[in-house]
């Protein structure tokens, strides 16, 4: 409970460290707190640490947190959220992943790791029927480094 409170604090360094500590060790009793941090922390580093821990532990109840993470302002959080969805392997992730590609394929000035990860996850989910939609979004946008992932 104390680590959760610290992970949601205004101090960026303390929040990130508390989130990291929540993700270490035995996940029993900590997964719910990690899900709360992943969706509710003020600081991106705290959200990132929580999302990474959820992915590492393969939290099957983190689907909602992962989908929420697809809309995060921080590309790193979005990328790890996609990786968590890949690990969970739920077909319900297809539409949110396509929405991420539609939204984030435009205006990327650095490597679009979130879009790349979304493309690979769609392939893992066997969503080949959505290839044209994803390719069109990427073609209409300017996401850096997505060509190889699309191929």
Coordinates of N, CA, C and O in Angstrom, one line a residue:
X1 N 0.8 -1.2 0.0 CA 0.0 0.0 0.0 C 0.9 1.3 0.0 O 0.6 2.2 -0.7
X2 N 2.0 1.2 0.8 CA 2.9 2.4 0.8 C 3.6 2.6 -0.5 O 3.7 3.7 -1.0
X3 N 4.0 1.5 -1.2 CA 4.6 1.6 -2.5 C 3.7 2.2 -3.5 O 4.0 3.0 -4.3
X4 N 2.4 1.8 -3.4 CA 1.4 2.3 -4.3 C 1.2 3.8 -4.1 O 1.2 4.6 -5.1
X5 N 1.1 4.2 -2.9 CA 1.0 5.6 -2.6 C 2.2 6.4 -3.1 O 2.0 7.5 -3.7
X6 N 3.4 5.9 -2.9 CA 4.6 6.6 -3.4 C 4.7 6.6 -4.9 O 5.1 7.6 -5.5
X7 N 4.2 5.5 -5.6 CA 4.2 5.5 -7.0 C 3.3 6.5 -7.7 O 3.5 6.9 -8.8
X8 N 2.3 6.9 -6.9 CA 1.3 7.9 -7.4 C 1.6 9.3 -7.0 O 0.8 10.2 -7.2
X9 N 2.8 9.5 -6.4 CA 3.1 10.8 -5.8 C 3.5 11.8 -6.9 O 3.8 11.4 -8.0
X10 N 3.6 13.1 -6.5 CA 4.1 14.1 -7.4 C 5.5 14.1 -7.8 O 6.0 14.6 -8.8
X11 N 6.4 13.5 -6.9 CA 7.8 13.5 -7.1 C 8.2 12.4 -8.1 O 7.9 11.2 -7.9
X12 N 8.7 12.8 -9.2 CA 9.0 11.9 -10.4 C 9.9 10.8 -10.0 O 9.7 9.6 -10.3
X13 N 11.0 11.1 -9.3 CA 12.0 10.1 -9.0 C 11.5 9.1 -8.0 O 11.7 7.9 -8.1
X14 N 10.8 9.6 -7.0 CA 10.2 8.7 -6.0 C 9.1 7.8 -6.6 O 9.1 6.6 -6.4
X15 N 8.3 8.3 -7.5 CA 7.2 7.6 -8.2 C 7.8 6.5 -9.0 O 7.4 5.3 -9.0
X16 N 8.9 6.8 -9.8 CA 9.5 5.8 -10.7 C 10.1 4.7 -9.8 O 10.0 3.5 -10.2
X17 N 10.8 5.0 -8.8 CA 11.5 4.0 -7.9 C 10.5 3.2 -7.2 O 10.6 1.9 -7.2
X18 N 9.4 3.7 -6.7 CA 8.4 3.0 -6.0 C 7.7 2.0 -7.0 O 7.4 0.9 -6.7
X19 N 7.5 2.5 -8.2 CA 6.9 1.6 -9.2 C 7.8 0.5 -9.6 O 7.3 -0.7 -9.7
X20 N 9.1 0.8 -9.7 CA 10.0 -0.3 -10.0 C 10.1 -1.3 -8.9 O 10.1 -2.5 -9.1
X21 N 10.0 -0.8 -7.6 CA 10.0 -1.8 -6.5 C 8.7 -2.6 -6.4 O 8.8 -3.8 -6.1
X22 N 7.6 -2.0 -6.8 CA 6.4 -2.8 -6.9 C 6.5 -4.0 -7.8 O 5.9 -5.0 -7.6
X23 N 7.2 -3.8 -8.9 CA 7.4 -4.8 -9.9 C 8.4 -5.9 -9.6 O 8.5 -6.9 -10.3
X24 N 9.2 -5.7 -8.6 CA 10.2 -6.7 -8.2 C 9.6 -7.7 -7.2 O 8.7 -7.4 -6.5
X25 N 10.2 -8.9 -7.3 CA 9.9 -9.9 -6.3 C 8.6 -10.6 -6.6 O 8.1 -10.6 -7.8
X26 N 8.0 -11.2 -5.7 CA 6.8 -12.0 -5.8 C 5.6 -11.1 -6.2 O 5.3 -10.2 -5.5
X27 N 5.0 -11.3 -7.3 CA 3.9 -10.5 -7.8 C 2.6 -10.6 -7.0 O 1.7 -9.8 -7.2
X28 N 2.5 -11.7 -6.2 CA 1.2 -11.9 -5.5 C 0.9 -10.7 -4.6 O 1.7 -10.2 -3.8
X29 N -0.3 -10.1 -4.8 CA -0.7 -9.0 -4.0 C -0.2 -7.6 -4.6 O -0.6 -6.6 -4.1
X30 N 0.6 -7.7 -5.6 CA 1.1 -6.4 -6.2 C 0.6 -6.1 -7.6 O 0.7 -5.0 -8.0
X31 N 0.0 -7.1 -8.2 CA -0.5 -6.9 -9.6 C -1.5 -5.8 -9.7 O -1.5 -5.0 -10.6
X32 N -2.5 -5.8 -8.8 CA -3.5 -4.8 -8.8 C -2.9 -3.4 -8.6 O -3.3 -2.4 -9.3
X33 N -2.0 -3.3 -7.7 CA -1.3 -2.0 -7.5 C -0.5 -1.6 -8.8 O -0.6 -0.4 -9.2
X34 N 0.1 -2.5 -9.4 CA 0.8 -2.2 -10.7 C -0.2 -1.7 -11.8 O 0.1 -0.8 -12.5
X35 N -1.3 -2.4 -11.8 CA -2.3 -1.9 -12.8 C -2.8 -0.5 -12.5 O -3.0 0.3 -13.4
X36 N -2.9 -0.2 -11.2 CA -3.4 1.2 -10.9 C -2.3 2.2 -11.2 O -2.6 3.3 -11.7
X37 N -1.0 1.8 -11.0 CA 0.1 2.8 -11.4 C 0.1 2.9 -12.9 O 0.3 4.0 -13.4
X38 N 0.0 1.8 -13.6 CA 0.1 1.9 -15.1 C -0.9 2.8 -15.7 O -0.7 3.4 -16.7
X39 N -2.1 2.9 -15.1 CA -3.1 3.8 -15.7 C -3.3 5.1 -15.0 O -3.8 6.1 -15.5
X40 N -2.7 5.2 -13.7 CA -3.0 6.4 -13.0 C -1.9 7.3 -12.5 O -2.1 8.3 -12.0
X41 N -0.6 6.8 -12.8 CA 0.5 7.6 -12.3 C 0.7 8.9 -13.2 O 0.4 8.9 -14.4
X42 N 1.1 9.9 -12.5 CA 1.3 11.2 -13.2 C 2.5 11.1 -14.1 O 2.5 11.7 -15.2
X43 N 3.6 10.4 -13.7 CA 4.8 10.5 -14.4 C 5.0 9.2 -15.3 O 4.7 8.1 -15.0
X44 N 5.5 9.5 -16.5 CA 5.6 8.4 -17.5 C 6.6 7.3 -17.1 O 6.3 6.2 -17.3
X45 N 7.7 7.7 -16.4 CA 8.6 6.7 -15.9 C 7.9 5.7 -14.9 O 8.2 4.5 -15.0
X46 N 7.1 6.2 -14.1 CA 6.3 5.3 -13.2 C 5.4 4.4 -14.0 O 5.3 3.2 -13.7
X47 N 4.7 5.0 -14.9 CA 3.8 4.2 -15.7 C 4.6 3.1 -16.5 O 4.1 1.9 -16.6
X48 N 5.7 3.5 -17.0 CA 6.6 2.6 -17.8 C 7.0 1.4 -16.9 O 7.0 0.3 -17.3
X49 N 7.5 1.7 -15.7 CA 8.0 0.7 -14.8 C 6.8 -0.3 -14.5 O 7.0 -1.5 -14.5
X50 N 5.6 0.2 -14.3 CA 4.5 -0.6 -13.9 C 4.1 -1.5 -15.1 O 3.9 -2.7 -15.0
X51 N 4.1 -0.9 -16.3 CA 3.7 -1.7 -17.5 C 4.7 -2.8 -17.8 O 4.4 -3.9 -18.2
X52 N 6.0 -2.4 -17.6 CA 7.0 -3.5 -17.8 C 6.9 -4.6 -16.8 O 7.1 -5.8 -17.2
X53 N 6.5 -4.3 -15.6 CA 6.4 -5.4 -14.6 C 5.1 -6.2 -15.0 O 5.2 -7.5 -14.8
X54 N 4.1 -5.6 -15.4 CA 2.9 -6.4 -15.8 C 3.2 -7.3 -17.0 O 2.8 -8.4 -17.0
X55 N 4.0 -6.8 -17.9 CA 4.4 -7.6 -19.0 C 5.3 -8.8 -18.6 O 5.1 -9.9 -19.0
X56 N 6.2 -8.5 -17.8 CA 7.2 -9.5 -17.3 C 6.4 -10.6 -16.5 O 6.7 -11.8 -16.7
X57 N 5.4 -10.2 -15.7 CA 4.7 -11.2 -14.9 C 3.6 -11.9 -15.7 O 3.0 -12.8 -15.3
X58 N 3.3 -11.3 -16.9 CA 2.2 -11.9 -17.7 C 0.9 -11.8 -17.1 O 0.1 -12.8 -17.1
X59 N 0.6 -10.7 -16.4 CA -0.7 -10.5 -15.7 C -1.9 -10.6 -16.6 O -2.1 -9.8 -17.5
X60 N -2.6 -11.7 -16.5 CA -3.8 -12.0 -17.4 C -4.9 -11.0 -17.1 O -5.8 -10.8 -18.0
X61 N -4.9 -10.3 -16.0 CA -5.9 -9.3 -15.7 C -5.6 -7.9 -16.2 O -6.3 -6.9 -15.9
X62 N -4.4 -7.8 -16.8 CA -3.9 -6.4 -17.2 C -4.4 -6.0 -18.6 O -3.9 -5.0 -19.1
X63 N -5.3 -6.7 -19.2 CA -5.7 -6.4 -20.5 C -6.2 -4.9 -20.6 O -5.8 -4.1 -21.5
X64 N -7.1 -4.5 -19.7 CA -7.6 -3.2 -19.6 C -6.5 -2.1 -19.5 O -6.5 -1.1 -20.1
X65 N -5.5 -2.4 -18.6 CA -4.4 -1.5 -18.4 C -3.6 -1.4 -19.7 O -3.1 -0.3 -20.0
X66 N -3.4 -2.5 -20.4 CA -2.6 -2.5 -21.6 C -3.3 -1.7 -22.7 O -2.7 -0.8 -23.4
X67 N -4.6 -1.9 -22.8 CA -5.4 -1.1 -23.8 C -5.4 0.4 -23.5 O -5.2 1.3 -24.3
X68 N -5.5 0.7 -22.2 CA -5.4 2.1 -21.7 C -4.0 2.7 -22.1 O -3.9 3.8 -22.5
X69 N -3.0 1.9 -21.9 CA -1.6 2.3 -22.2 C -1.4 2.6 -23.7 O -0.4 3.3 -24.0
X70 N -2.2 2.1 -24.6 CA -2.1 2.4 -26.0 C -2.3 3.9 -26.3 O -1.8 4.4 -27.3
X71 N -3.0 4.6 -25.4 CA -3.3 6.0 -25.6 C -2.4 6.9 -24.8 O -2.6 8.1 -24.7
X72 N -1.3 6.3 -24.2 CA -0.4 7.1 -23.3 C 0.3 8.1 -24.2 O 0.6 7.9 -25.4
X73 N 0.7 9.2 -23.6 CA 1.4 10.3 -24.2 C 2.9 9.9 -24.5 O 3.5 10.4 -25.4
X74 N 3.4 8.9 -23.8 CA 4.8 8.5 -23.9 C 4.9 7.2 -24.8 O 4.2 6.2 -24.5
X75 N 5.7 7.4 -25.8 CA 5.8 6.3 -26.8 C 6.4 5.0 -26.1 O 6.0 3.9 -26.5
X76 N 7.2 5.1 -25.1 CA 7.8 3.9 -24.4 C 6.7 3.2 -23.7 O 6.6 1.9 -23.8
X77 N 5.8 3.9 -23.1 CA 4.7 3.2 -22.4 C 3.8 2.5 -23.4 O 3.3 1.4 -23.2
X78 N 3.5 3.2 -24.5 CA 2.6 2.6 -25.6 C 3.3 1.3 -26.1 O 2.6 0.3 -26.3
X79 N 4.6 1.4 -26.3 CA 5.3 0.2 -26.9 C 5.2 -1.0 -25.9 O 4.9 -2.1 -26.4
X80 N 5.4 -0.8 -24.7 CA 5.4 -1.8 -23.7 C 3.9 -2.3 -23.5 O 3.7 -3.5 -23.4
X81 N 3.0 -1.4 -23.7 CA 1.6 -1.9 -23.6 C 1.3 -2.8 -24.8 O 0.6 -3.8 -24.6
X82 N 1.8 -2.5 -25.9 CA 1.6 -3.4 -27.1 C 2.2 -4.7 -26.8 O 1.7 -5.8 -27.1
X83 N 3.4 -4.7 -26.3 CA 4.1 -6.0 -25.9 C 3.4 -6.8 -24.9 O 3.3 -8.0 -25.0
X84 N 2.7 -6.1 -24.0 CA 1.9 -6.8 -23.0 C 0.7 -7.5 -23.7 O 0.4 -8.6 -23.5
X85 N 0.1 -6.7 -24.6 CA -1.0 -7.3 -25.4 C -0.6 -8.5 -26.2 O -1.3 -9.5 -26.4
X86 N 0.6 -8.4 -26.8 CA 1.2 -9.6 -27.5 C 1.3 -10.8 -26.6 O 1.0 -11.9 -27.0
X87 N 1.7 -10.6 -25.4 CA 1.9 -11.7 -24.5 C 0.6 -12.3 -24.1 O 0.4 -13.5 -23.9
X88 N -0.5 -11.4 -23.9 CA -1.8 -11.9 -23.5 C -2.5 -12.6 -24.7 O -3.4 -13.5 -24.4
X89 N -2.2 -12.3 -25.9 CA -2.7 -13.0 -27.1 C -4.2 -13.1 -27.2 O -4.8 -14.1 -27.4
X90 N -4.9 -12.0 -26.9 CA -6.3 -11.9 -27.0 C -6.8 -11.3 -28.3 O -6.4 -10.1 -28.6
X91 N -7.7 -11.9 -29.0 CA -8.2 -11.3 -30.3 C -8.9 -9.9 -30.0 O -8.9 -9.1 -30.9
X92 N -9.4 -9.7 -28.8 CA -10.0 -8.4 -28.5 C -9.0 -7.2 -28.6 O -9.4 -6.1 -28.7
X93 N -7.7 -7.5 -28.7 CA -6.7 -6.5 -28.8 C -6.6 -5.9 -30.3 O -6.0 -4.9 -30.5
X94 N -7.1 -6.6 -31.2 CA -6.9 -6.3 -32.7 C -7.4 -4.8 -32.9 O -6.7 -4.0 -33.5
X95 N -8.6 -4.5 -32.6 CA -9.2 -3.2 -32.9 C -8.4 -2.1 -32.2 O -8.1 -1.1 -32.8
X96 N -8.1 -2.2 -30.9 CA -7.3 -1.1 -30.3 C -5.9 -1.0 -30.9 O -5.4 0.1 -31.0
X97 N -5.3 -2.1 -31.3 CA -4.0 -2.0 -32.0 C -4.1 -1.3 -33.4 O -3.3 -0.5 -33.7
X98 N -5.2 -1.6 -34.1 CA -5.4 -0.9 -35.4 C -5.6 0.6 -35.1 O -5.1 1.4 -35.9
X99 N -6.3 0.9 -34.1 CA -6.6 2.3 -33.7 C -5.2 3.0 -33.4 O -5.0 4.2 -33.8
X100 N -4.4 2.3 -32.7 CA -3.1 2.9 -32.4 C -2.3 3.2 -33.7 O -1.7 4.3 -33.9
X101 N -2.3 2.2 -34.6 CA -1.6 2.4 -35.9 C -2.2 3.6 -36.6 O -1.5 4.5 -37.2
X102 N -3.6 3.7 -36.7 CA -4.2 4.8 -37.4 C -3.8 6.1 -36.8 O -3.6 7.1 -37.5
X103 N -3.7 6.2 -35.5 CA -3.4 7.5 -34.8 C -2.0 7.8 -34.8 O -1.6 9.0 -35.1
X104 N -1.1 6.8 -34.6 CA 0.3 7.1 -34.3 C 1.2 7.0 -35.6 O 2.4 7.3 -35.5
X105 N 0.6 6.6 -36.7 CA 1.4 6.5 -37.9 C 1.7 7.8 -38.5 O 2.6 8.0 -39.4
X106 N 1.1 8.9 -38.0 CA 1.3 10.2 -38.5 C 2.0 11.0 -37.4 O 1.8 10.9 -36.3
X107 N 2.9 11.8 -37.9 CA 3.6 12.8 -37.0 C 4.7 12.2 -36.2 O 5.1 12.8 -35.2
X108 N 5.2 11.0 -36.5 CA 6.3 10.4 -35.7 C 7.6 11.0 -36.2 O 8.0 10.8 -37.4
X109 N 8.4 11.7 -35.3 CA 9.6 12.2 -35.7 C 10.8 11.4 -35.3 O 12.0 11.6 -35.6
X110 N 10.5 10.3 -34.6 CA 11.5 9.3 -34.2 C 11.0 7.9 -34.5 O 9.9 7.8 -35.0
X111 N 11.8 6.9 -34.3 CA 11.4 5.6 -34.6 C 10.1 5.3 -33.9 O 9.9 5.4 -32.7
X112 N 9.1 4.8 -34.7 CA 7.8 4.5 -34.2 C 7.7 3.1 -33.7 O 7.1 2.2 -34.2
X113 N 8.4 2.9 -32.5 CA 8.4 1.6 -31.9 C 7.1 1.1 -31.5 O 6.8 -0.1 -31.6
X114 N 6.1 2.0 -31.2 CA 4.8 1.5 -30.8 C 4.1 1.0 -32.0 O 3.4 -0.1 -32.0
X115 N 4.2 1.6 -33.2 CA 3.6 1.2 -34.4 C 4.2 -0.1 -34.9 O 3.5 -1.1 -35.3
X116 N 5.5 -0.2 -34.8 CA 6.2 -1.4 -35.2 C 5.8 -2.6 -34.3 O 5.5 -3.7 -34.8
X117 N 5.7 -2.4 -33.0 CA 5.3 -3.5 -32.1 C 3.8 -3.9 -32.4 O 3.5 -5.0 -32.3
X118 N 3.0 -2.9 -32.7 CA 1.6 -3.2 -33.0 C 1.5 -4.0 -34.3 O 0.7 -5.0 -34.3
X119 N 2.2 -3.7 -35.3 CA 2.2 -4.5 -36.5 C 2.6 -6.0 -36.2 O 2.0 -6.9 -36.7
X120 N 3.7 -6.1 -35.4 CA 4.2 -7.5 -35.1 C 3.1 -8.2 -34.3 O 2.9 -9.4 -34.4
X121 N 2.5 -7.5 -33.4 CA 1.5 -8.2 -32.5 C 0.3 -8.6 -33.4 O -0.3 -9.7 -33.2
X122 N -0.1 -7.8 -34.3 CA -1.2 -8.1 -35.2 C -0.9 -9.4 -36.0 O -1.7 -10.3 -36.2
X123 N 0.4 -9.5 -36.4 CA 0.8 -10.7 -37.1 C 0.8 -11.9 -36.2 O 0.3 -13.0 -36.6
X124 N 1.2 -11.7 -34.9 CA 1.1 -12.8 -33.9 C -0.3 -13.3 -33.7 O -0.6 -14.4 -33.4
X125 N -1.2 -12.3 -33.7 CA -2.6 -12.6 -33.5 C -3.3 -13.2 -34.7 O -4.5 -13.5 -34.7
X126 N -2.6 -13.3 -35.8 CA -3.2 -13.8 -37.0 C -4.2 -12.9 -37.7 O -5.1 -13.4 -38.3
X127 N -4.0 -11.6 -37.6 CA -5.0 -10.6 -38.1 C -4.6 -10.2 -39.5 O -4.6 -9.0 -39.8
X128 N -4.2 -11.1 -40.3 CA -3.8 -10.7 -41.7 C -4.9 -10.1 -42.5 O -4.6 -9.3 -43.4
X129 N -6.2 -10.3 -42.1 CA -7.3 -9.6 -42.9 C -7.3 -8.1 -42.6 O -8.0 -7.4 -43.4
X130 N -6.5 -7.6 -41.7 CA -6.5 -6.2 -41.4 C -5.2 -5.6 -42.0 O -4.9 -4.4 -41.7
X131 N -4.5 -6.3 -42.8 CA -3.2 -5.8 -43.3 C -3.4 -4.6 -44.2 O -2.6 -3.6 -44.0
X132 N -4.4 -4.6 -45.0 CA -4.6 -3.4 -45.9 C -4.9 -2.2 -45.1 O -4.3 -1.1 -45.4
X133 N -5.7 -2.3 -44.1 CA -6.0 -1.1 -43.2 C -4.7 -0.6 -42.6 O -4.5 0.6 -42.5
X134 N -3.9 -1.5 -42.0 CA -2.7 -1.1 -41.3 C -1.7 -0.4 -42.3 O -1.1 0.6 -42.1
X135 N -1.6 -1.1 -43.5 CA -0.7 -0.6 -44.5 C -1.1 0.8 -45.0 O -0.3 1.7 -45.3
X136 N -2.4 1.0 -45.2 CA -2.9 2.3 -45.6 C -2.6 3.4 -44.6 O -2.2 4.5 -45.0
X137 N -2.8 3.1 -43.3 CA -2.5 4.1 -42.3 C -1.0 4.4 -42.3 O -0.6 5.6 -42.2
X138 N -0.2 3.4 -42.5 CA 1.3 3.7 -42.5 C 1.7 4.5 -43.8 O 2.5 5.4 -43.7
X139 N 1.1 4.1 -44.9 CA 1.4 4.8 -46.1 C 0.9 6.2 -46.1 O 1.6 7.1 -46.6
X140 N -0.2 6.5 -45.5 CA -0.7 7.9 -45.4 C 0.0 8.7 -44.3 O 0.0 9.9 -44.4
X141 N 0.7 8.0 -43.4 CA 1.4 8.7 -42.4 C 2.9 8.8 -42.7 O 3.3 8.6 -43.9
X142 N 3.7 9.0 -41.7 CA 5.2 9.1 -41.9 C 5.9 8.5 -40.7 O 6.9 9.0 -40.3
X143 N 5.4 7.4 -40.2 CA 6.0 6.7 -39.1 C 7.4 6.1 -39.5 O 7.5 5.4 -40.5
X144 N 8.4 6.5 -38.8 CA 9.8 6.1 -39.1 C 10.0 4.6 -38.7 O 9.7 4.2 -37.6
X145 N 10.6 3.9 -39.7 CA 11.0 2.5 -39.4 C 10.0 1.5 -39.4 O 10.2 0.4 -38.8
X146 N 8.8 1.7 -40.0 CA 7.7 0.7 -39.9 C 7.7 -0.2 -41.1 O 7.0 -1.2 -41.1
X147 N 8.5 0.1 -42.1 CA 8.5 -0.7 -43.3 C 8.8 -2.1 -43.1 O 8.1 -3.1 -43.6
X148 N 9.9 -2.4 -42.3 CA 10.3 -3.7 -42.1 C 9.2 -4.5 -41.3 O 8.9 -5.7 -41.5
X149 N 8.7 -3.8 -40.3 CA 7.6 -4.5 -39.5 C 6.4 -4.8 -40.3 O 5.8 -5.9 -40.1
X150 N 6.1 -3.9 -41.2 CA 4.9 -4.2 -42.1 C 5.2 -5.3 -43.0 O 4.3 -6.2 -43.2
X151 N 6.4 -5.4 -43.5 CA 6.8 -6.6 -44.4 C 6.7 -7.8 -43.6 O 6.3 -8.9 -44.1

